[in-house]
Amino acid sequence: MKNIFIIGSKGIPAKYGGFETFVEQLTARKVSNNIMYHVSCLGDDNNEFYHNNARCFSVKVPNVGSARAVLYDLLSLQECIKYIQDKQLKDCIVYILACRIGPFFSHYKTKLEKMGVKVFVNPDGHEWKRSKWNYWIKKYWKLSEKLMVKNADLLVCDSRGIESYVLSDYEMYSPKTTFIAYGADITPSMISNDDMKLKAWYTEHDLRYKEYFLVVGRFVPENNYELMIKEFMKSTSKKDFVLIANVEKNDFFEQLKQSTLFEQDHRIKFVGTVYDQELLKKIRENAYGYFHGHEVGGTNPSLLEALASTSLNLLLDVVFNKEVGKEGAVYFSKEPGSLASLINKVETYNLNQIEILGKAAKERIRAEYSWDKIVNDYETLFLK
């Protein structure tokens, strides 16, 4: 029996973002009877429970500000070591999601090595580039990434772009890497266009089927919301631009009001969040087009969901987006006028042109990014 310890997500059942959804899918879709998952969960106590036949162990972490995630990973790792020793487990792998504990990693890695435990690390994206961090926190993230790449037995990259970055920037450590993508749900929404929830949502926001462009994602500057809003405002589109994001008490939202004056354009509609996943999927399916402006990090879950659901996808032309979208999307640059002219252009597309792009996007997701494929890839890796 292979015992796989997963730390670095907030845990399952998934209530949060990418890593949590990944662990939920990995455990829920498990095929092999020769794998036992042990999942660290951020909790209010230190209890143990089972979910998707995985052993979940809660880790209570004091609120110490931005260092809380680092402390959570360290306490989780300590708990893994203790459990492996107490149960005298053999054939174990610890899989760490994200590079938060680099300065402390070699100490624990030495201990795990003596126990015969391999450590895999998912380097995630370029956390050290995110605008929300100050100079010193960015320096910490970069150092932490470097030390984790140096000491990991294997780096599991969910983007070819991240893998080539690791192999190039950390060539001096001869890192061992493999590529396994993030996954996406490829089933269509279970609700119909006549669904009362959908109709009520459209009525509330004065929206119509195929008469809006859409973006869904974390509301942070590096996802290029300012660029997308300014370029949409420059376009001649008669459609709406719908932004599904949490903007409450958000300084960036106030900055955008000043820098774009979007409130003067009736087409720009911030509609808050949509937690009903089936409703959100239907809103994606019914959009005329989807904008994706992310430029930091690897394979982005919201991009995969868009390609699986929306026929016409307009993506920022960076390596991470292009490796996913390939021929199933159209691309814009950060040059002034690039996105505005692309919006005007795609509005002249006929149904056949849009259908060709939509089919290519869905086939791309089905062939390379379905959860069944991703889970199979992980099980093959873990059982080597």
Short mmCIF file of C-alpha atoms in Angstrom, two decimals:
data_model
loop_
_atom_site.label_atom_id
_atom_site.label_comp_id
_atom_site.label_asym_id
_atom_site.label_seq_id
_atom_site.Cartn_x
_atom_site.Cartn_y
_atom_site.Cartn_z
CA MET A 1 0.00 0.00 0.00
CA LYS A 2 1.34 3.41 -1.00
CA ASN A 3 0.64 6.07 1.63
CA ILE A 4 0.42 9.53 0.03
CA PHE A 5 0.44 12.50 2.42
CA ILE A 6 -0.83 15.74 0.86
CA ILE A 7 -0.12 19.05 2.53
CA GLY A 8 -0.49 22.65 1.37
CA SER A 9 -4.19 22.79 0.52
CA LYS A 10 -6.75 24.09 3.00
CA GLY A 11 -8.25 20.61 2.87
CA ILE A 12 -11.35 18.72 1.84
CA PRO A 13 -14.33 18.80 1.43
CA ALA A 14 -13.28 21.57 -0.99
CA LYS A 15 -14.67 25.02 -0.19
CA TYR A 16 -11.93 27.14 -1.66
CA GLY A 17 -9.70 27.33 -4.72
CA GLY A 18 -7.49 25.36 -7.06
CA PHE A 19 -5.48 23.10 -4.76
CA GLU A 20 -8.54 22.22 -2.70
CA THR A 21 -10.50 21.25 -5.81
CA PHE A 22 -7.51 19.23 -7.02
CA VAL A 23 -7.34 17.22 -3.76
CA GLU A 24 -11.13 16.74 -3.81
CA GLN A 25 -11.01 15.33 -7.35
CA LEU A 26 -7.88 13.23 -6.72
CA THR A 27 -9.48 11.49 -3.75
CA ALA A 28 -13.04 11.29 -5.11
CA ARG A 29 -11.95 9.73 -8.42
CA LYS A 30 -9.35 7.34 -6.97
CA VAL A 31 -9.17 4.09 -8.94
CA SER A 32 -6.27 2.15 -7.41
CA ASN A 33 -6.82 0.13 -4.25
CA ASN A 34 -3.07 0.32 -3.61
CA ILE A 35 -3.16 4.01 -2.64
CA MET A 36 -4.16 5.52 0.71
CA TYR A 37 -4.40 9.31 0.84
CA HIS A 38 -3.75 11.30 4.02
CA VAL A 39 -4.86 14.93 3.63
CA SER A 40 -3.93 17.84 5.87
CA CYS A 41 -6.89 20.18 6.55
CA LEU A 42 -6.82 23.63 8.11
CA GLY A 43 -9.12 23.30 11.12
CA ASP A 44 -10.23 24.66 14.48
CA ASP A 45 -9.05 21.53 16.29
CA ASN A 46 -6.73 18.57 15.72
CA ASN A 47 -9.27 15.85 14.98
CA GLU A 48 -9.32 13.17 12.29
CA PHE A 49 -12.08 12.21 9.85
CA TYR A 50 -12.58 10.45 6.52
CA HIS A 51 -13.75 12.01 3.26
CA ASN A 52 -13.70 10.26 -0.15
CA ASN A 53 -12.09 7.34 1.73
CA ALA A 54 -9.09 9.55 2.45
CA ARG A 55 -7.84 10.02 6.01
CA CYS A 56 -8.12 13.73 6.74
CA PHE A 57 -6.27 15.20 9.69
CA SER A 58 -7.12 18.70 10.92
CA VAL A 59 -4.30 21.03 11.90
CA LYS A 60 -5.07 23.95 14.19
CA VAL A 61 -2.97 27.00 13.37
CA PRO A 62 -2.85 30.28 15.31
CA ASN A 63 -3.64 33.41 13.32
CA VAL A 64 -0.19 34.92 12.77
CA GLY A 65 -1.02 37.03 9.71
CA SER A 66 0.68 36.35 6.38
CA ALA A 67 2.95 33.74 8.03
CA ARG A 68 -0.04 31.54 8.87
CA ALA A 69 0.19 29.51 5.64
CA VAL A 70 3.90 28.84 6.30
CA LEU A 71 3.17 27.70 9.86
CA TYR A 72 0.29 25.53 8.62
CA ASP A 73 2.57 23.67 6.20
CA LEU A 74 5.24 23.18 8.88
CA LEU A 75 2.76 21.85 11.46
CA SER A 76 1.22 19.59 8.79
CA LEU A 77 4.64 18.22 7.87
CA GLN A 78 5.46 17.56 11.52
CA GLU A 79 2.15 15.71 11.87
CA CYS A 80 2.95 13.57 8.80
CA ILE A 81 6.36 12.61 10.21
CA LYS A 82 4.86 11.72 13.60
CA TYR A 83 2.10 9.59 12.03
CA ILE A 84 4.52 7.70 9.75
CA GLN A 85 6.80 6.99 12.72
CA ASP A 86 3.96 5.99 15.10
CA LYS A 87 2.36 3.66 12.55
CA GLN A 88 5.74 2.47 11.24
CA LEU A 89 4.52 2.99 7.68
CA LYS A 90 6.58 1.99 4.69
CA ASP A 91 6.34 3.15 1.07
CA CYS A 92 5.32 6.75 1.79
CA ILE A 93 5.36 9.92 -0.30
CA VAL A 94 4.78 13.41 1.07
CA TYR A 95 3.36 15.70 -1.63
CA ILE A 96 3.69 19.42 -0.79
CA LEU A 97 1.53 21.86 -2.73
CA ALA A 98 3.33 25.23 -3.24
CA CYS A 99 6.76 26.43 -2.11
CA ARG A 100 6.08 28.14 1.21
CA ILE A 101 8.53 26.44 3.61
CA GLY A 102 11.84 26.54 1.74
CA PRO A 103 14.05 27.93 4.55
CA PHE A 104 12.92 25.11 6.89
CA PHE A 105 12.63 22.38 4.28
CA SER A 106 16.12 20.83 4.36
CA HIS A 107 15.79 20.05 8.10
CA TYR A 108 12.61 18.02 7.54
CA LYS A 109 13.84 16.58 4.24
CA THR A 110 16.88 15.06 6.00
CA LYS A 111 14.60 13.46 8.58
CA LEU A 112 12.21 12.10 5.92
CA GLU A 113 15.13 10.78 3.85
CA LYS A 114 16.33 8.74 6.85
CA MET A 115 12.79 7.34 7.15
CA GLY A 116 12.84 6.34 3.47
CA VAL A 117 10.10 8.86 2.57
CA LYS A 118 10.16 10.64 -0.79
CA VAL A 119 9.06 14.28 -1.02
CA PHE A 120 7.32 15.62 -4.14
CA VAL A 121 6.63 19.35 -4.51
CA ASN A 122 4.19 21.22 -6.74
CA PRO A 123 5.91 24.59 -7.38
CA ASP A 124 2.56 26.21 -8.32
CA GLY A 125 2.97 29.54 -10.14
CA HIS A 126 5.18 32.59 -9.68
CA GLU A 127 3.95 33.48 -6.18
CA TRP A 128 6.86 35.92 -5.77
CA LYS A 129 5.47 38.05 -8.63
CA ARG A 130 2.07 38.68 -7.07
CA SER A 131 1.33 42.36 -6.49
CA LYS A 132 -0.33 41.78 -3.10
CA TRP A 133 3.07 41.03 -1.48
CA ASN A 134 5.49 43.69 -0.31
CA TYR A 135 9.18 43.66 -1.29
CA TRP A 136 10.35 41.48 1.63
CA ILE A 137 7.57 38.91 1.30
CA LYS A 138 8.37 38.62 -2.44
CA LYS A 139 12.03 38.04 -1.53
CA TYR A 140 10.95 35.33 0.91
CA TRP A 141 8.76 33.58 -1.70
CA LYS A 142 11.58 33.54 -4.25
CA LEU A 143 14.10 32.18 -1.72
CA SER A 144 11.58 29.62 -0.49
CA GLU A 145 10.93 28.41 -4.05
CA LYS A 146 14.68 28.10 -4.68
CA LEU A 147 15.29 26.01 -1.56
CA MET A 148 12.34 23.71 -2.18
CA VAL A 149 13.38 23.11 -5.79
CA LYS A 150 16.90 22.37 -4.51
CA ASN A 151 15.78 19.76 -1.96
CA ALA A 152 12.70 18.06 -3.49
CA ASP A 153 12.96 14.53 -4.87
CA LEU A 154 10.58 15.50 -7.68
CA LEU A 155 8.88 18.70 -8.88
CA VAL A 156 5.37 18.02 -10.24
CA CYS A 157 4.58 20.99 -12.51
CA ASP A 158 1.01 21.64 -13.67
CA SER A 159 2.24 23.83 -16.53
CA ARG A 160 4.88 23.22 -19.21
CA GLY A 161 5.83 26.88 -18.82
CA ILE A 162 6.51 26.44 -15.10
CA GLU A 163 8.45 23.23 -15.79
CA SER A 164 10.74 24.95 -18.31
CA TYR A 165 11.18 27.89 -15.89
CA VAL A 166 12.24 25.51 -13.09
CA LEU A 167 14.66 23.61 -15.34
CA SER A 168 16.16 26.85 -16.65
CA ASP A 169 16.32 29.08 -13.55
CA TYR A 170 17.44 26.31 -11.22
CA GLU A 171 19.67 24.41 -13.62
CA MET A 172 22.46 24.43 -11.00
CA TYR A 173 20.42 22.01 -8.85
CA SER A 174 19.63 19.59 -11.71
CA PRO A 175 15.99 19.40 -10.59
CA LYS A 176 13.99 16.32 -11.48
CA THR A 177 10.61 17.35 -12.91
CA THR A 178 7.49 15.87 -14.40
CA PHE A 179 4.42 17.50 -15.93
CA ILE A 180 0.87 16.68 -14.83
CA ALA A 181 -1.74 19.28 -15.69
CA TYR A 182 -4.52 20.65 -13.53
CA GLY A 183 -7.95 19.26 -14.37
CA ALA A 184 -11.33 20.56 -15.47
CA ASP A 185 -14.92 19.36 -15.31
CA ILE A 186 -15.98 18.70 -18.90
CA THR A 187 -19.66 17.92 -18.32
CA PRO A 188 -22.21 20.55 -19.45
CA SER A 189 -24.31 22.40 -16.90
CA MET A 190 -27.28 20.48 -15.55
CA ILE A 191 -29.55 23.50 -15.63
CA SER A 192 -31.47 24.66 -18.71
CA ASN A 193 -31.96 28.11 -20.19
CA ASP A 194 -35.48 28.06 -18.75
CA ASP A 195 -34.20 27.50 -15.20
CA MET A 196 -35.76 29.99 -12.79
CA LYS A 197 -32.42 30.64 -11.02
CA LEU A 198 -30.77 31.56 -14.30
CA LYS A 199 -33.69 33.73 -15.42
CA ALA A 200 -33.73 35.53 -12.06
CA TRP A 201 -29.97 36.16 -12.24
CA TYR A 202 -30.27 37.56 -15.77
CA THR A 203 -33.19 39.77 -14.76
CA GLU A 204 -31.35 41.05 -11.66
CA HIS A 205 -28.37 42.18 -13.76
CA ASP A 206 -30.26 43.10 -16.97
CA LEU A 207 -28.43 40.50 -19.09
CA ARG A 208 -29.41 38.38 -22.08
CA TYR A 209 -28.28 35.08 -23.62
CA LYS A 210 -25.10 35.51 -25.76
CA GLU A 211 -25.22 39.27 -25.25
CA TYR A 212 -22.34 39.57 -22.78
CA PHE A 213 -18.62 39.00 -22.46
CA LEU A 214 -17.51 37.43 -19.18
CA VAL A 215 -14.58 37.18 -16.82
CA VAL A 216 -14.40 35.09 -13.61
CA GLY A 217 -11.37 35.09 -11.36
CA ARG A 218 -9.41 36.40 -8.44
CA PHE A 219 -9.77 40.16 -8.31
CA VAL A 220 -6.08 41.14 -8.28
CA PRO A 221 -4.07 43.56 -10.46
CA GLU A 222 -1.88 40.90 -12.12
CA ASN A 223 -4.98 39.42 -13.75
CA ASN A 224 -5.17 42.60 -15.85
CA TYR A 225 -8.66 43.79 -14.97
CA GLU A 226 -7.67 47.41 -15.66
CA LEU A 227 -6.44 46.50 -19.14
CA MET A 228 -9.58 44.49 -19.98
CA ILE A 229 -11.95 47.20 -18.74
CA LYS A 230 -10.15 50.03 -20.55
CA GLU A 231 -9.96 48.03 -23.79
CA PHE A 232 -13.63 47.01 -23.60
CA MET A 233 -14.58 50.65 -23.08
CA LYS A 234 -12.59 51.50 -26.25
CA SER A 235 -14.45 48.85 -28.28
CA THR A 236 -17.64 49.50 -30.23
CA SER A 237 -19.40 46.48 -28.70
CA LYS A 238 -23.08 46.80 -27.85
CA LYS A 239 -22.80 43.80 -25.54
CA ASP A 240 -22.17 43.92 -21.77
CA PHE A 241 -18.95 43.08 -19.95
CA VAL A 242 -19.80 41.00 -16.88
CA LEU A 243 -17.21 40.63 -14.10
CA ILE A 244 -17.86 37.89 -11.54
CA ALA A 245 -15.52 38.69 -8.66
CA ASN A 246 -15.56 39.54 -4.98
CA VAL A 247 -14.92 43.29 -4.83
CA GLU A 248 -16.27 44.06 -1.36
CA LYS A 249 -13.91 46.18 0.77
CA ASN A 250 -11.31 45.89 -1.98
CA ASP A 251 -8.81 48.75 -2.41
CA PHE A 252 -8.05 47.63 -5.95
CA PHE A 253 -11.73 48.09 -6.86
CA GLU A 254 -11.61 51.69 -5.64
CA GLN A 255 -8.40 52.28 -7.64
CA LEU A 256 -10.09 50.89 -10.78
CA LYS A 257 -13.00 53.30 -10.39
CA GLN A 258 -10.52 56.17 -10.50
CA SER A 259 -8.23 54.84 -13.24
CA THR A 260 -10.90 53.62 -15.69
CA LEU A 261 -14.05 55.64 -14.81
CA PHE A 262 -15.94 52.42 -15.68
CA GLU A 263 -19.01 53.61 -13.76
CA GLN A 264 -19.68 55.97 -16.66
CA ASP A 265 -20.04 53.00 -19.05
CA HIS A 266 -23.37 51.17 -18.61
CA ARG A 267 -21.92 48.05 -20.32
CA ILE A 268 -19.45 47.32 -17.48
CA LYS A 269 -21.23 45.22 -14.84
CA PHE A 270 -19.66 44.00 -11.61
CA VAL A 271 -22.14 41.39 -10.40
CA GLY A 272 -20.45 39.97 -7.29
CA THR A 273 -19.78 36.27 -6.79
CA VAL A 274 -21.71 33.19 -7.92
CA TYR A 275 -21.21 30.23 -5.58
CA ASP A 276 -23.71 27.90 -7.29
CA GLN A 277 -21.35 25.94 -9.57
CA GLU A 278 -24.05 24.71 -11.97
CA LEU A 279 -25.41 28.24 -12.36
CA LEU A 280 -21.88 29.59 -12.91
CA LYS A 281 -21.23 26.93 -15.55
CA LYS A 282 -24.45 27.91 -17.37
CA ILE A 283 -23.49 31.59 -17.23
CA ARG A 284 -20.15 30.65 -18.85
CA GLU A 285 -21.87 28.54 -21.53
CA ASN A 286 -24.24 31.37 -22.42
CA ALA A 287 -21.58 34.09 -22.68
CA TYR A 288 -20.77 35.40 -26.14
CA GLY A 289 -17.09 35.40 -25.18
CA TYR A 290 -14.74 34.98 -22.24
CA PHE A 291 -11.75 37.19 -21.36
CA HIS A 292 -8.71 35.74 -19.59
CA GLY A 293 -6.02 38.21 -18.56
CA HIS A 294 -3.97 36.13 -16.10
CA GLU A 295 -0.22 36.40 -16.62
CA VAL A 296 1.27 35.07 -13.36
CA GLY A 297 1.55 31.37 -12.65
CA GLY A 298 0.84 28.07 -14.29
CA THR A 299 -2.31 26.39 -15.54
CA ASN A 300 -5.19 28.46 -14.23
CA PRO A 301 -8.40 26.66 -13.19
CA SER A 302 -10.67 29.47 -14.40
CA LEU A 303 -9.10 29.23 -17.89
CA LEU A 304 -9.74 25.48 -18.07
CA GLU A 305 -13.34 26.00 -16.94
CA ALA A 306 -13.83 28.69 -19.59
CA LEU A 307 -12.42 26.54 -22.39
CA ALA A 308 -14.63 23.65 -21.26
CA SER A 309 -17.77 25.82 -21.25
CA THR A 310 -17.49 28.96 -23.40
CA SER A 311 -17.14 28.71 -27.18
CA LEU A 312 -15.25 31.96 -27.80
CA ASN A 313 -12.24 32.62 -25.54
CA LEU A 314 -10.03 35.73 -25.77
CA LEU A 315 -6.76 35.09 -23.90
CA LEU A 316 -3.79 37.23 -23.00
CA ASP A 317 -0.90 36.04 -25.16
CA VAL A 318 1.49 34.61 -22.55
CA VAL A 319 3.11 31.17 -22.52
CA PHE A 320 0.89 29.75 -19.73
CA ASN A 321 -2.33 30.63 -21.56
CA LYS A 322 -1.15 29.68 -25.03
CA GLU A 323 0.01 26.21 -23.99
CA VAL A 324 -3.51 25.50 -22.73
CA GLY A 325 -5.67 27.25 -25.34
CA LYS A 326 -3.58 26.52 -28.46
CA GLU A 327 -5.86 26.66 -31.54
CA GLY A 328 -9.06 26.73 -29.47
CA ALA A 329 -8.81 30.43 -28.57
CA VAL A 330 -7.89 33.86 -29.94
CA TYR A 331 -5.20 36.03 -28.35
CA PHE A 332 -4.54 39.66 -27.43
CA SER A 333 -1.45 41.49 -26.19
CA LYS A 334 -1.04 44.27 -23.63
CA GLU A 335 -0.41 46.76 -26.41
CA PRO A 336 -2.99 49.61 -26.38
CA GLY A 337 -5.83 48.78 -28.77
CA SER A 338 -5.02 45.06 -29.11
CA LEU A 339 -7.95 43.73 -27.10
CA ALA A 340 -10.35 46.46 -28.26
CA SER A 341 -9.73 45.60 -31.91
CA LEU A 342 -10.01 41.86 -31.15
CA ILE A 343 -13.40 42.44 -29.47
CA ASN A 344 -14.61 44.33 -32.56
CA LYS A 345 -13.27 41.57 -34.79
CA VAL A 346 -14.86 38.60 -32.96
CA GLU A 347 -18.23 40.36 -33.00
CA THR A 348 -18.18 39.90 -36.79
CA TYR A 349 -17.64 36.11 -36.50
CA ASN A 350 -20.42 33.93 -37.85
CA LEU A 351 -21.83 30.97 -35.91
CA ASN A 352 -19.65 28.52 -37.80
CA GLN A 353 -16.42 30.33 -36.87
CA ILE A 354 -17.43 30.41 -33.20
CA GLU A 355 -18.47 26.74 -33.26
CA ILE A 356 -15.10 25.68 -34.72
CA LEU A 357 -13.25 27.49 -31.92
CA GLY A 358 -15.60 26.07 -29.27
CA LYS A 359 -15.14 22.49 -30.49
CA ALA A 360 -11.36 22.88 -30.57
CA ALA A 361 -11.35 24.28 -27.02
CA LYS A 362 -13.53 21.49 -25.63
CA GLU A 363 -11.50 18.81 -27.40
CA ARG A 364 -8.33 20.31 -25.96
CA ILE A 365 -9.76 20.08 -22.43
CA ARG A 366 -11.20 16.60 -22.98
CA ALA A 367 -7.93 15.18 -24.35
CA GLU A 368 -5.44 16.83 -21.99
CA TYR A 369 -7.19 18.28 -18.94
CA SER A 370 -10.10 16.04 -17.91
CA TRP A 371 -10.01 15.05 -14.24
CA ASP A 372 -10.04 11.35 -15.13
CA LYS A 373 -6.84 11.79 -17.14
CA ILE A 374 -5.17 13.87 -14.41
CA VAL A 375 -6.07 11.36 -11.68
CA ASN A 376 -4.76 8.50 -13.84
CA ASP A 377 -1.49 10.41 -14.39
CA TYR A 378 -1.07 10.97 -10.64
CA GLU A 379 -1.85 7.37 -9.70
CA THR A 380 0.66 6.15 -12.29
CA LEU A 381 3.28 8.50 -10.77
CA PHE A 382 2.56 7.52 -7.16
CA LEU A 383 2.64 3.78 -7.90
CA LYS A 384 5.98 3.83 -9.78
#
